[in-house]
mmCIF file of C-alpha atoms in Angstrom:
data_model
loop_
_atom_site.group_PDB
_atom_site.id
_atom_site.type_symbol
_atom_site.label_atom_id
_atom_site.label_comp_id
_atom_site.label_asym_id
_atom_site.label_seq_id
_atom_site.Cartn_x
_atom_site.Cartn_y
_atom_site.Cartn_z
ATOM 1 C CA MET A 82 111.074 157.121 56.526
ATOM 2 C CA GLU A 83 107.671 156.424 55.643
ATOM 3 C CA PHE A 84 104.751 157.947 58.434
ATOM 4 C CA TYR A 85 103.581 156.258 61.080
ATOM 5 C CA PRO A 86 101.437 157.361 63.687
ATOM 6 C CA ILE A 87 102.134 157.414 67.500
ATOM 7 C CA ILE A 88 98.968 156.160 69.626
ATOM 8 C CA ASP A 89 99.084 156.588 73.635
ATOM 9 C CA ALA A 90 97.026 153.319 74.551
ATOM 10 C CA HIS A 91 96.963 154.425 78.455
ATOM 11 C CA ALA A 92 96.221 157.698 79.443
ATOM 12 C CA HIS A 93 94.170 159.353 81.875
ATOM 13 C CA LEU A 94 92.072 162.318 82.565
ATOM 14 C CA TRP A 95 90.324 163.606 85.487
ATOM 15 C CA LEU A 96 88.422 167.107 86.490
ATOM 16 C CA LYS A 97 89.056 166.542 90.284
ATOM 17 C CA GLN A 98 89.939 163.879 92.626
ATOM 18 C CA ASP A 99 87.855 163.298 95.463
ATOM 19 C CA THR A 100 87.312 159.497 96.719
ATOM 20 C CA VAL A 101 88.642 157.201 98.905
ATOM 21 C CA VAL A 102 90.095 153.513 98.246
ATOM 22 C CA ASP A 103 91.242 151.009 100.566
ATOM 23 C CA GLY A 104 89.758 153.265 103.367
ATOM 24 C CA MET A 105 92.439 156.202 102.658
ATOM 25 C CA GLU A 106 91.379 159.580 101.191
ATOM 26 C CA ILE A 107 92.312 160.747 97.911
ATOM 27 C CA ARG A 108 91.791 164.502 97.243
ATOM 28 C CA THR A 109 93.193 167.350 94.477
ATOM 29 C CA THR A 110 94.786 169.979 96.888
ATOM 30 C CA THR A 111 96.851 172.784 95.471
ATOM 31 C CA ARG A 112 99.434 173.484 92.753
ATOM 32 C CA GLY A 113 99.210 170.095 91.075
ATOM 33 C CA ARG A 114 99.492 168.099 94.136
ATOM 34 C CA SER A 115 96.975 165.677 95.935
ATOM 35 C CA MET A 116 96.335 163.973 99.405
ATOM 36 C CA PHE A 117 97.203 160.449 98.621
ATOM 37 C CA MET A 118 96.414 157.683 100.935
ATOM 38 C CA GLY A 119 97.878 159.471 103.763
ATOM 39 C CA GLU A 120 100.401 161.975 102.810
ATOM 40 C CA GLU A 121 100.829 164.723 100.041
ATOM 41 C CA VAL A 122 102.197 163.608 96.442
ATOM 42 C CA GLN A 123 102.950 165.571 93.168
ATOM 43 C CA MET A 124 100.126 163.827 91.476
ATOM 44 C CA VAL A 125 100.213 165.920 88.008
ATOM 45 C CA PRO A 126 103.061 168.683 86.982
ATOM 46 C CA PRO A 127 103.112 171.708 89.426
ATOM 47 C CA PHE A 128 101.793 174.071 86.314
ATOM 48 C CA MET A 129 98.456 172.474 86.685
ATOM 49 C CA VAL A 130 97.881 174.536 89.730
ATOM 50 C CA ASP A 131 93.851 173.722 90.055
ATOM 51 C CA GLY A 132 94.821 169.649 89.964
ATOM 52 C CA VAL A 133 92.272 169.408 86.785
ATOM 53 C CA ASN A 134 93.674 167.000 84.286
ATOM 54 C CA SER A 135 91.690 168.335 81.114
ATOM 55 C CA ALA A 136 91.641 166.691 77.838
ATOM 56 C CA GLU A 137 92.498 170.510 76.582
ATOM 57 C CA VAL A 138 96.301 170.425 78.263
ATOM 58 C CA PHE A 139 96.711 166.482 77.341
ATOM 59 C CA LEU A 140 96.025 167.700 73.678
ATOM 60 C CA ALA A 141 98.348 170.228 73.570
ATOM 61 C CA ASN A 142 101.156 168.040 74.896
ATOM 62 C CA MET A 143 100.014 165.449 72.593
ATOM 63 C CA ASP A 144 100.266 168.097 69.931
ATOM 64 C CA TYR A 145 103.653 169.148 71.050
ATOM 65 C CA ALA A 146 104.992 165.093 71.313
ATOM 66 C CA GLN A 147 103.024 164.213 67.493
ATOM 67 C CA VAL A 148 100.960 161.693 69.430
ATOM 68 C CA SER A 149 97.850 161.195 66.926
ATOM 69 C CA ALA A 150 95.570 159.653 70.015
ATOM 70 C CA ALA A 151 95.124 158.286 72.938
ATOM 71 C CA VAL A 152 93.160 155.876 74.711
ATOM 72 C CA ILE A 153 91.512 157.331 77.929
ATOM 73 C CA THR A 154 91.479 154.470 80.925
ATOM 74 C CA GLN A 155 90.523 154.683 84.292
ATOM 75 C CA GLU A 156 91.599 153.832 88.165
ATOM 76 C CA PHE A 157 89.827 153.924 91.266
ATOM 77 C CA ILE A 158 91.994 156.610 92.868
ATOM 78 C CA ASP A 159 90.900 158.574 90.415
ATOM 79 C CA GLY A 160 87.230 158.141 90.713
ATOM 80 C CA ILE A 161 84.990 157.266 88.161
ATOM 81 C CA GLN A 162 85.297 159.996 85.700
ATOM 82 C CA ASN A 163 82.478 158.400 82.907
ATOM 83 C CA GLU A 164 80.809 161.770 82.350
ATOM 84 C CA TYR A 165 83.522 163.592 81.744
ATOM 85 C CA LEU A 166 85.406 161.358 79.360
ATOM 86 C CA LEU A 167 82.245 160.549 77.338
ATOM 87 C CA ASP A 168 82.214 164.774 77.151
ATOM 88 C CA ALA A 169 86.010 164.373 76.024
ATOM 89 C CA GLN A 170 85.190 161.858 73.370
ATOM 90 C CA ARG A 171 82.111 163.691 71.897
ATOM 91 C CA ARG A 172 84.457 166.907 71.560
ATOM 92 C CA TYR A 173 87.690 164.975 70.290
ATOM 93 C CA PRO A 174 86.263 162.027 68.709
ATOM 94 C CA GLU A 175 89.031 161.713 66.321
ATOM 95 C CA ARG A 176 91.364 162.166 69.242
ATOM 96 C CA PHE A 177 90.136 159.939 72.077
ATOM 97 C CA LEU A 178 88.681 156.018 72.708
ATOM 98 C CA VAL A 179 87.727 156.259 76.452
ATOM 99 C CA CYS A 180 87.046 153.860 78.734
ATOM 100 C CA GLY A 181 83.931 153.610 80.950
ATOM 101 C CA MET A 182 84.428 152.165 84.351
ATOM 102 C CA VAL A 183 81.767 151.426 87.371
ATOM 103 C CA ASP A 184 82.535 150.359 91.116
ATOM 104 C CA PHE A 185 83.518 146.579 90.760
ATOM 105 C CA ARG A 186 84.387 146.490 94.558
ATOM 106 C CA LYS A 187 80.207 146.749 94.943
ATOM 107 C CA PRO A 188 78.094 143.846 94.706
ATOM 108 C CA SER A 189 75.655 143.638 92.404
ATOM 109 C CA PHE A 190 77.147 146.052 89.969
ATOM 110 C CA ILE A 191 76.188 144.305 87.073
ATOM 111 C CA ASP A 192 73.243 146.785 86.447
ATOM 112 C CA ASP A 193 75.706 149.823 86.457
ATOM 113 C CA ALA A 194 77.519 147.880 84.039
ATOM 114 C CA LYS A 195 74.957 147.787 81.563
ATOM 115 C CA ALA A 196 74.022 150.528 81.898
ATOM 116 C CA MET A 197 77.587 152.217 81.219
ATOM 117 C CA ILE A 198 77.616 150.156 78.249
ATOM 118 C CA ALA A 199 74.621 151.217 77.072
ATOM 119 C CA GLN A 200 75.726 154.898 77.221
ATOM 120 C CA GLY A 201 77.905 153.888 74.134
ATOM 121 C CA PHE A 202 81.430 153.463 75.485
ATOM 122 C CA LYS A 203 83.934 151.199 72.846
ATOM 123 C CA ALA A 204 85.883 150.045 76.178
ATOM 124 C CA VAL A 205 85.702 149.223 79.627
ATOM 125 C CA LYS A 206 88.319 149.311 82.402
ATOM 126 C CA ILE A 207 88.996 147.316 85.274
ATOM 127 C CA PRO A 208 91.682 148.321 88.026
ATOM 128 C CA ALA A 209 91.789 144.548 88.950
ATOM 129 C CA GLN A 210 94.910 145.336 91.465
ATOM 130 C CA ARG A 211 92.288 146.830 93.397
ATOM 131 C CA LEU A 212 90.007 143.831 93.716
ATOM 132 C CA VAL A 213 92.304 141.207 95.277
ATOM 133 C CA ASN A 214 91.491 142.684 98.901
ATOM 134 C CA VAL A 215 88.373 144.544 99.167
ATOM 135 C CA ASP A 216 87.439 145.057 102.873
ATOM 136 C CA GLY A 217 89.241 141.760 103.763
ATOM 137 C CA ARG A 218 87.286 139.826 100.825
ATOM 138 C CA ARG A 219 88.499 138.977 97.251
ATOM 139 C CA VAL A 220 86.342 140.090 93.937
ATOM 140 C CA TRP A 221 87.003 137.511 91.571
ATOM 141 C CA LEU A 222 87.505 138.042 87.695
ATOM 142 C CA THR A 223 85.462 134.834 86.937
ATOM 143 C CA SER A 224 82.366 135.901 89.379
ATOM 144 C CA ALA A 225 79.094 135.148 87.863
ATOM 145 C CA GLU A 226 78.475 139.318 87.077
ATOM 146 C CA MET A 227 81.891 139.625 85.769
ATOM 147 C CA MET A 228 81.384 136.993 82.824
ATOM 148 C CA GLU A 229 78.052 138.126 82.289
ATOM 149 C CA MET A 230 79.360 141.785 81.524
ATOM 150 C CA PHE A 231 82.222 139.818 79.381
ATOM 151 C CA GLY A 232 79.992 138.201 77.337
ATOM 152 C CA ILE A 233 78.300 141.345 76.651
ATOM 153 C CA MET A 234 81.126 142.956 75.562
ATOM 154 C CA GLU A 235 82.148 140.047 73.322
ATOM 155 C CA ARG A 236 78.699 140.279 71.474
ATOM 156 C CA GLU A 237 79.214 144.246 71.498
ATOM 157 C CA ASN A 238 82.811 143.957 70.265
ATOM 158 C CA ILE A 239 83.906 146.505 73.366
ATOM 159 C CA ILE A 240 87.163 146.366 74.532
ATOM 160 C CA LEU A 241 88.364 145.072 77.726
ATOM 161 C CA SER A 242 91.207 147.444 79.195
ATOM 162 C CA ILE A 243 92.831 145.468 82.690
ATOM 163 C CA ASP A 244 95.243 146.224 85.218
ATOM 164 C CA LEU A 245 96.593 143.037 87.257
ATOM 165 C CA VAL A 246 98.227 142.898 90.573
ATOM 166 C CA ASP A 247 101.697 142.152 90.708
ATOM 167 C CA GLY A 248 102.741 138.533 89.248
ATOM 168 C CA ASP A 249 100.437 135.488 88.056
ATOM 169 C CA CYS A 250 97.772 135.871 90.981
ATOM 170 C CA GLN A 251 95.355 136.710 88.145
ATOM 171 C CA VAL A 252 96.480 135.099 85.329
ATOM 172 C CA GLY A 253 94.579 131.946 86.353
ATOM 173 C CA GLU A 254 91.261 134.110 86.164
ATOM 174 C CA MET A 255 92.410 135.637 82.704
ATOM 175 C CA ASN A 256 92.781 132.344 81.099
ATOM 176 C CA GLU A 257 89.659 131.299 82.192
ATOM 177 C CA ILE A 258 88.074 134.487 80.367
ATOM 178 C CA ILE A 259 90.050 134.271 77.854
ATOM 179 C CA ALA A 260 88.798 130.940 77.225
ATOM 180 C CA SER A 261 84.942 131.418 77.643
ATOM 181 C CA TYR A 262 85.310 134.523 75.597
ATOM 182 C CA PRO A 263 87.978 134.323 72.898
ATOM 183 C CA ARG A 264 86.555 136.950 70.746
ATOM 184 C CA LEU A 265 86.476 139.503 73.508
ATOM 185 C CA LYS A 266 89.582 141.945 72.943
ATOM 186 C CA ILE A 267 91.685 142.644 75.876
ATOM 187 C CA ALA A 268 94.243 145.132 76.171
ATOM 188 C CA ILE A 269 96.822 144.144 79.604
ATOM 189 C CA GLY A 270 98.102 147.154 81.223
ATOM 190 C CA HIS A 271 101.595 148.346 83.153
ATOM 191 C CA PHE A 272 103.279 145.769 80.904
ATOM 192 C CA GLY A 273 102.506 143.189 83.407
ATOM 193 C CA MET A 274 104.178 145.239 86.106
ATOM 194 C CA VAL A 275 107.227 144.233 84.876
ATOM 195 C CA THR A 276 109.529 145.028 87.732
ATOM 196 C CA HIS A 277 107.818 142.505 89.874
ATOM 197 C CA PRO A 278 108.567 138.708 90.043
ATOM 198 C CA GLY A 279 106.351 136.612 87.665
ATOM 199 C CA TRP A 280 105.693 139.514 85.468
ATOM 200 C CA GLN A 281 106.617 137.155 82.210
ATOM 201 C CA GLU A 282 103.801 135.151 83.370
ATOM 202 C CA GLN A 283 101.042 138.158 82.356
ATOM 203 C CA ILE A 284 102.862 138.776 78.976
ATOM 204 C CA LYS A 285 102.319 135.208 77.951
ATOM 205 C CA LEU A 286 98.710 135.882 78.226
ATOM 206 C CA ALA A 287 99.327 137.780 74.503
ATOM 207 C CA ARG A 288 100.172 134.743 72.687
ATOM 208 C CA ASN A 289 96.287 134.404 72.713
ATOM 209 C CA GLU A 290 95.323 135.921 69.526
ATOM 210 C CA ASN A 291 93.050 138.617 70.914
ATOM 211 C CA VAL A 292 95.082 139.954 73.655
ATOM 212 C CA ARG A 293 97.288 142.672 73.493
ATOM 213 C CA ILE A 294 99.747 144.131 76.231
ATOM 214 C CA GLU A 295 100.070 147.892 77.037
ATOM 215 C CA SER A 296 103.263 149.718 78.589
ATOM 216 C CA GLY A 297 101.423 152.338 80.502
ATOM 217 C CA GLY A 298 103.134 153.321 83.772
ATOM 218 C CA ILE A 299 106.821 151.526 82.689
ATOM 219 C CA THR A 300 108.821 154.840 82.749
ATOM 220 C CA TRP A 301 106.924 155.108 86.439
ATOM 221 C CA LEU A 302 108.345 151.424 87.228
ATOM 222 C CA PHE A 303 111.473 151.893 86.086
ATOM 223 C CA ASN A 304 112.000 155.094 87.494
ATOM 224 C CA SER A 305 114.952 154.653 89.928
ATOM 225 C CA GLU A 306 117.042 153.778 86.621
ATOM 226 C CA PHE A 307 115.478 156.854 84.554
ATOM 227 C CA TYR A 308 115.805 157.872 80.762
ATOM 228 C CA PRO A 309 116.667 156.144 78.733
ATOM 229 C CA PHE A 310 115.109 153.075 80.631
ATOM 230 C CA ASN A 311 117.584 150.690 79.810
ATOM 231 C CA GLY A 312 115.863 147.888 81.796
ATOM 232 C CA ALA A 313 112.498 148.803 80.234
ATOM 233 C CA ILE A 314 114.200 148.557 76.585
ATOM 234 C CA LYS A 315 115.432 144.918 77.689
ATOM 235 C CA ALA A 316 112.156 144.134 79.090
ATOM 236 C CA ILE A 317 110.364 145.060 75.936
ATOM 237 C CA LYS A 318 113.208 142.642 73.981
ATOM 238 C CA GLU A 319 112.306 140.107 76.287
ATOM 239 C CA SER A 320 108.231 140.152 75.481
ATOM 240 C CA ILE A 321 109.078 140.489 71.893
ATOM 241 C CA ASP A 322 110.880 136.831 72.188
ATOM 242 C CA LEU A 323 107.610 135.915 74.202
ATOM 243 C CA VAL A 324 104.788 137.086 72.023
ATOM 244 C CA GLY A 325 105.989 139.224 69.172
ATOM 245 C CA ALA A 326 105.975 142.904 68.628
ATOM 246 C CA ASP A 327 102.638 142.835 67.097
ATOM 247 C CA LYS A 328 101.051 142.273 70.451
ATOM 248 C CA LEU A 329 102.744 145.128 72.227
ATOM 249 C CA MET A 330 101.602 148.537 72.610
ATOM 250 C CA TRP A 331 103.109 151.781 73.901
ATOM 251 C CA GLY A 332 101.382 153.609 76.730
ATOM 252 C CA SER A 333 102.245 156.565 78.795
ATOM 253 C CA ASP A 334 100.143 156.656 81.986
ATOM 254 C CA TYR A 335 99.981 160.241 81.906
ATOM 255 C CA PRO A 336 99.951 162.640 83.497
ATOM 256 C CA ARG A 337 101.251 160.757 86.932
ATOM 257 C CA THR A 338 104.446 159.965 84.863
ATOM 258 C CA ILE A 339 105.170 163.218 83.386
ATOM 259 C CA THR A 340 106.031 165.012 87.026
ATOM 260 C CA ALA A 341 109.390 162.894 86.368
ATOM 261 C CA ILE A 342 110.049 163.202 82.738
ATOM 262 C CA THR A 343 108.333 165.248 79.565
ATOM 263 C CA TYR A 344 105.438 163.501 77.543
ATOM 264 C CA ARG A 345 107.769 163.050 74.838
ATOM 265 C CA MET A 346 110.310 161.246 77.073
ATOM 266 C CA SER A 347 107.697 158.812 78.052
ATOM 267 C CA TYR A 348 108.187 157.366 74.522
ATOM 268 C CA ASP A 349 111.180 158.773 73.041
ATOM 269 C CA PHE A 350 113.465 155.893 74.679
ATOM 270 C CA ILE A 351 111.551 153.359 72.289
ATOM 271 C CA ALA A 352 112.033 155.857 69.565
ATOM 272 C CA LYS A 353 115.732 156.202 69.605
ATOM 273 C CA THR A 354 117.286 152.971 71.090
ATOM 274 C CA PRO A 355 119.440 151.358 68.953
ATOM 275 C CA ASP A 356 118.320 147.927 70.315
ATOM 276 C CA LEU A 357 114.903 147.660 68.502
ATOM 277 C CA THR A 358 114.149 147.523 64.622
ATOM 278 C CA HIS A 359 112.295 150.132 62.727
ATOM 279 C CA GLU A 360 109.663 147.749 62.134
ATOM 280 C CA GLU A 361 109.496 146.646 66.117
ATOM 281 C CA LYS A 362 109.134 150.719 66.757
ATOM 282 C CA SER A 363 107.002 151.470 64.480
ATOM 283 C CA ALA A 364 104.442 148.502 65.433
ATOM 284 C CA ILE A 365 105.230 149.132 69.158
ATOM 285 C CA LEU A 366 104.494 153.269 68.855
ATOM 286 C CA GLY A 367 101.268 153.414 67.007
ATOM 287 C CA ARG A 368 100.594 150.783 64.294
ATOM 288 C CA ASN A 369 99.422 147.647 66.511
ATOM 289 C CA ALA A 370 97.022 150.553 68.476
ATOM 290 C CA VAL A 371 95.551 151.446 65.383
ATOM 291 C CA GLU A 372 94.579 147.932 64.502
ATOM 292 C CA PHE A 373 93.785 147.047 67.857
ATOM 293 C CA TYR A 374 91.417 149.946 68.843
ATOM 294 C CA GLY A 375 90.172 150.727 65.637
ATOM 295 C CA PHE A 376 91.600 154.514 64.847
ATOM 296 C CA LYS A 377 90.577 155.355 61.503
ATOM 297 C CA ASP A 378 92.824 158.061 59.786
ATOM 298 C CA PRO A 379 95.009 159.163 62.486
ATOM 299 C CA VAL A 380 96.008 162.799 62.366
ATOM 300 C CA ARG A 381 99.662 164.000 61.111
ATOM 301 C CA LEU A 382 101.424 166.175 63.682
ATOM 302 C CA PRO A 383 103.982 168.554 62.623
ATOM 303 C CA TYR A 384 107.150 168.956 64.621
ATOM 304 C CA ILE A 385 107.377 171.859 66.338
ATOM 305 C CA LYS A 386 110.757 173.403 67.282
ATOM 306 C CA ASN A 387 111.640 174.517 70.770
ATOM 307 C CA MET A 388 112.353 177.933 71.359
ATOM 308 C CA SER A 389 115.921 177.012 72.679
ATOM 309 C CA GLU A 390 116.615 175.204 69.589
#
């Protein structure tokens, strides 16, 4: 069987969580735990005793799971990690493509966005699900500042990575953005929030030429049914019918998802299902991301046998 790379289109790195979202604290504590909006949760696996979600630990997981490269995205709940992510990309350019982020919740963010783009990010992340209600107001994705930034991104060939709120609430805004900037490359995360009503409307955005859907968090969304995530496979098949397998990309949402499963399991359910063809699997697990993000010569990683085998 011919080699195809495995590319993770949605993962996270951070040195420390220490931020506030919706007026609630998010802060690294100990043994992989964090205070998260009023409760202590297992944010990362307990062996990450200091809560540092480092590039080196992730690379160890990637090597073990034979994942050639990863797109490092961001979320307000982790705090803005631009400096660390640029450093990680500088040190491991063949393994990471990183997304920059500014605080889009604050008015007049455009100058910060321009400065961020000038730093050399190849992609920008917007956690748009956090913008629907910001202290009682909505930050529109079609605001003048947003549209100015999208225009710059289209001209500079910078990718937009975006997570939308449940359902079709922001689909109209996305359609306006796509119509205004048809050459802007857009990756929509969390597989359209697939377990919530109206998710198919987000998937249908990928009927546009430069829009893709990535599955970061799909195992979290189907956590209640657990491995082998038959509901997720059913949703992937439905999405293939809606937009085609060439528009879908696998993402893990590492490291939060691996508190429940191993990193390999976050894609293994796709690799092993009998309900997808080899061609569909190779496209979703890597080939589409290589083409969309422009990864060149993805590394080949050997299988390392477990001690228990």
